Amino acid sequence: MRKFVNIFKALADETRFRVLKLLQQRELCVCELMQVLGMSQPRISRH
């Protein structure tokens, strides 16, 4: 049960969810994620 709680917590973060959706479509490097999401490298790397 705890495993599912942790998964749902991770997906509750909008940025993390967006990153996962993008990476599900194709492989992207951090610099590409920065451009697509309009976020800084530290913020992307945090997720």
PDB file of C-alpha atoms in Angstrom:
ATOM      1  CA  MET A   1       0.000   0.000   0.000  1.00  0.00           C
ATOM      2  CA  ARG A   2       2.814   2.411   0.880  1.00  0.00           C
ATOM      3  CA  LYS A   3       4.291   1.888  -2.589  1.00  0.00           C
ATOM      4  CA  PHE A   4       1.096   3.199  -4.202  1.00  0.00           C
ATOM      5  CA  VAL A   5       0.989   6.191  -1.871  1.00  0.00           C
ATOM      6  CA  ASN A   6       4.529   7.133  -2.921  1.00  0.00           C
ATOM      7  CA  ILE A   7       3.687   6.740  -6.610  1.00  0.00           C
ATOM      8  CA  PHE A   8       0.608   8.949  -6.322  1.00  0.00           C
ATOM      9  CA  LYS A   9       2.568  11.540  -4.335  1.00  0.00           C
ATOM     10  CA  ALA A  10       5.167  11.691  -7.102  1.00  0.00           C
ATOM     11  CA  LEU A  11       2.509  12.089  -9.786  1.00  0.00           C
ATOM     12  CA  ALA A  12       0.695  14.776  -7.795  1.00  0.00           C
ATOM     13  CA  ASP A  13       3.476  17.228  -8.636  1.00  0.00           C
ATOM     14  CA  GLU A  14       2.500  18.885 -11.931  1.00  0.00           C
ATOM     15  CA  THR A  15       6.070  19.410 -13.138  1.00  0.00           C
ATOM     16  CA  ARG A  16       7.066  15.823 -12.430  1.00  0.00           C
ATOM     17  CA  PHE A  17       3.928  14.579 -14.188  1.00  0.00           C
ATOM     18  CA  ARG A  18       4.684  16.733 -17.255  1.00  0.00           C
ATOM     19  CA  VAL A  19       8.279  15.482 -17.379  1.00  0.00           C
ATOM     20  CA  LEU A  20       7.099  11.869 -17.194  1.00  0.00           C
ATOM     21  CA  LYS A  21       4.560  12.415 -19.970  1.00  0.00           C
ATOM     22  CA  LEU A  22       7.217  13.960 -22.223  1.00  0.00           C
ATOM     23  CA  LEU A  23       9.735  11.201 -21.518  1.00  0.00           C
ATOM     24  CA  GLN A  24       7.080   8.596 -22.197  1.00  0.00           C
ATOM     25  CA  GLN A  25       6.833   9.906 -25.761  1.00  0.00           C
ATOM     26  CA  ARG A  26      10.574  10.017 -26.465  1.00  0.00           C
ATOM     27  CA  GLU A  27      13.985  10.354 -24.890  1.00  0.00           C
ATOM     28  CA  LEU A  28      14.918  13.955 -24.033  1.00  0.00           C
ATOM     29  CA  CYS A  29      17.972  15.517 -22.429  1.00  0.00           C
ATOM     30  CA  VAL A  30      17.671  18.117 -19.682  1.00  0.00           C
ATOM     31  CA  CYS A  31      18.370  20.968 -22.117  1.00  0.00           C
ATOM     32  CA  GLU A  32      15.423  19.846 -24.281  1.00  0.00           C
ATOM     33  CA  LEU A  33      13.152  19.576 -21.246  1.00  0.00           C
ATOM     34  CA  MET A  34      14.211  23.097 -20.249  1.00  0.00           C
ATOM     35  CA  GLN A  35      13.077  24.448 -23.616  1.00  0.00           C
ATOM     36  CA  VAL A  36       9.801  22.534 -23.738  1.00  0.00           C
ATOM     37  CA  LEU A  37       8.807  23.302 -20.146  1.00  0.00           C
ATOM     38  CA  GLY A  38      10.351  26.785 -19.937  1.00  0.00           C
ATOM     39  CA  MET A  39      12.125  25.954 -16.678  1.00  0.00           C
ATOM     40  CA  SER A  40      15.673  26.204 -15.368  1.00  0.00           C
ATOM     41  CA  GLN A  41      18.090  23.270 -15.277  1.00  0.00           C
ATOM     42  CA  PRO A  42      18.092  23.012 -11.453  1.00  0.00           C
ATOM     43  CA  ARG A  43      14.296  22.915 -11.373  1.00  0.00           C
ATOM     44  CA  ILE A  44      14.139  20.192 -14.039  1.00  0.00           C
ATOM     45  CA  SER A  45      16.880  18.164 -12.346  1.00  0.00           C
ATOM     46  CA  ARG A  46      15.005  18.350  -9.038  1.00  0.00           C
ATOM     47  CA  HIS A  47      12.186  16.361 -10.604  1.00  0.00           C
TER      48      HIS A  47
END
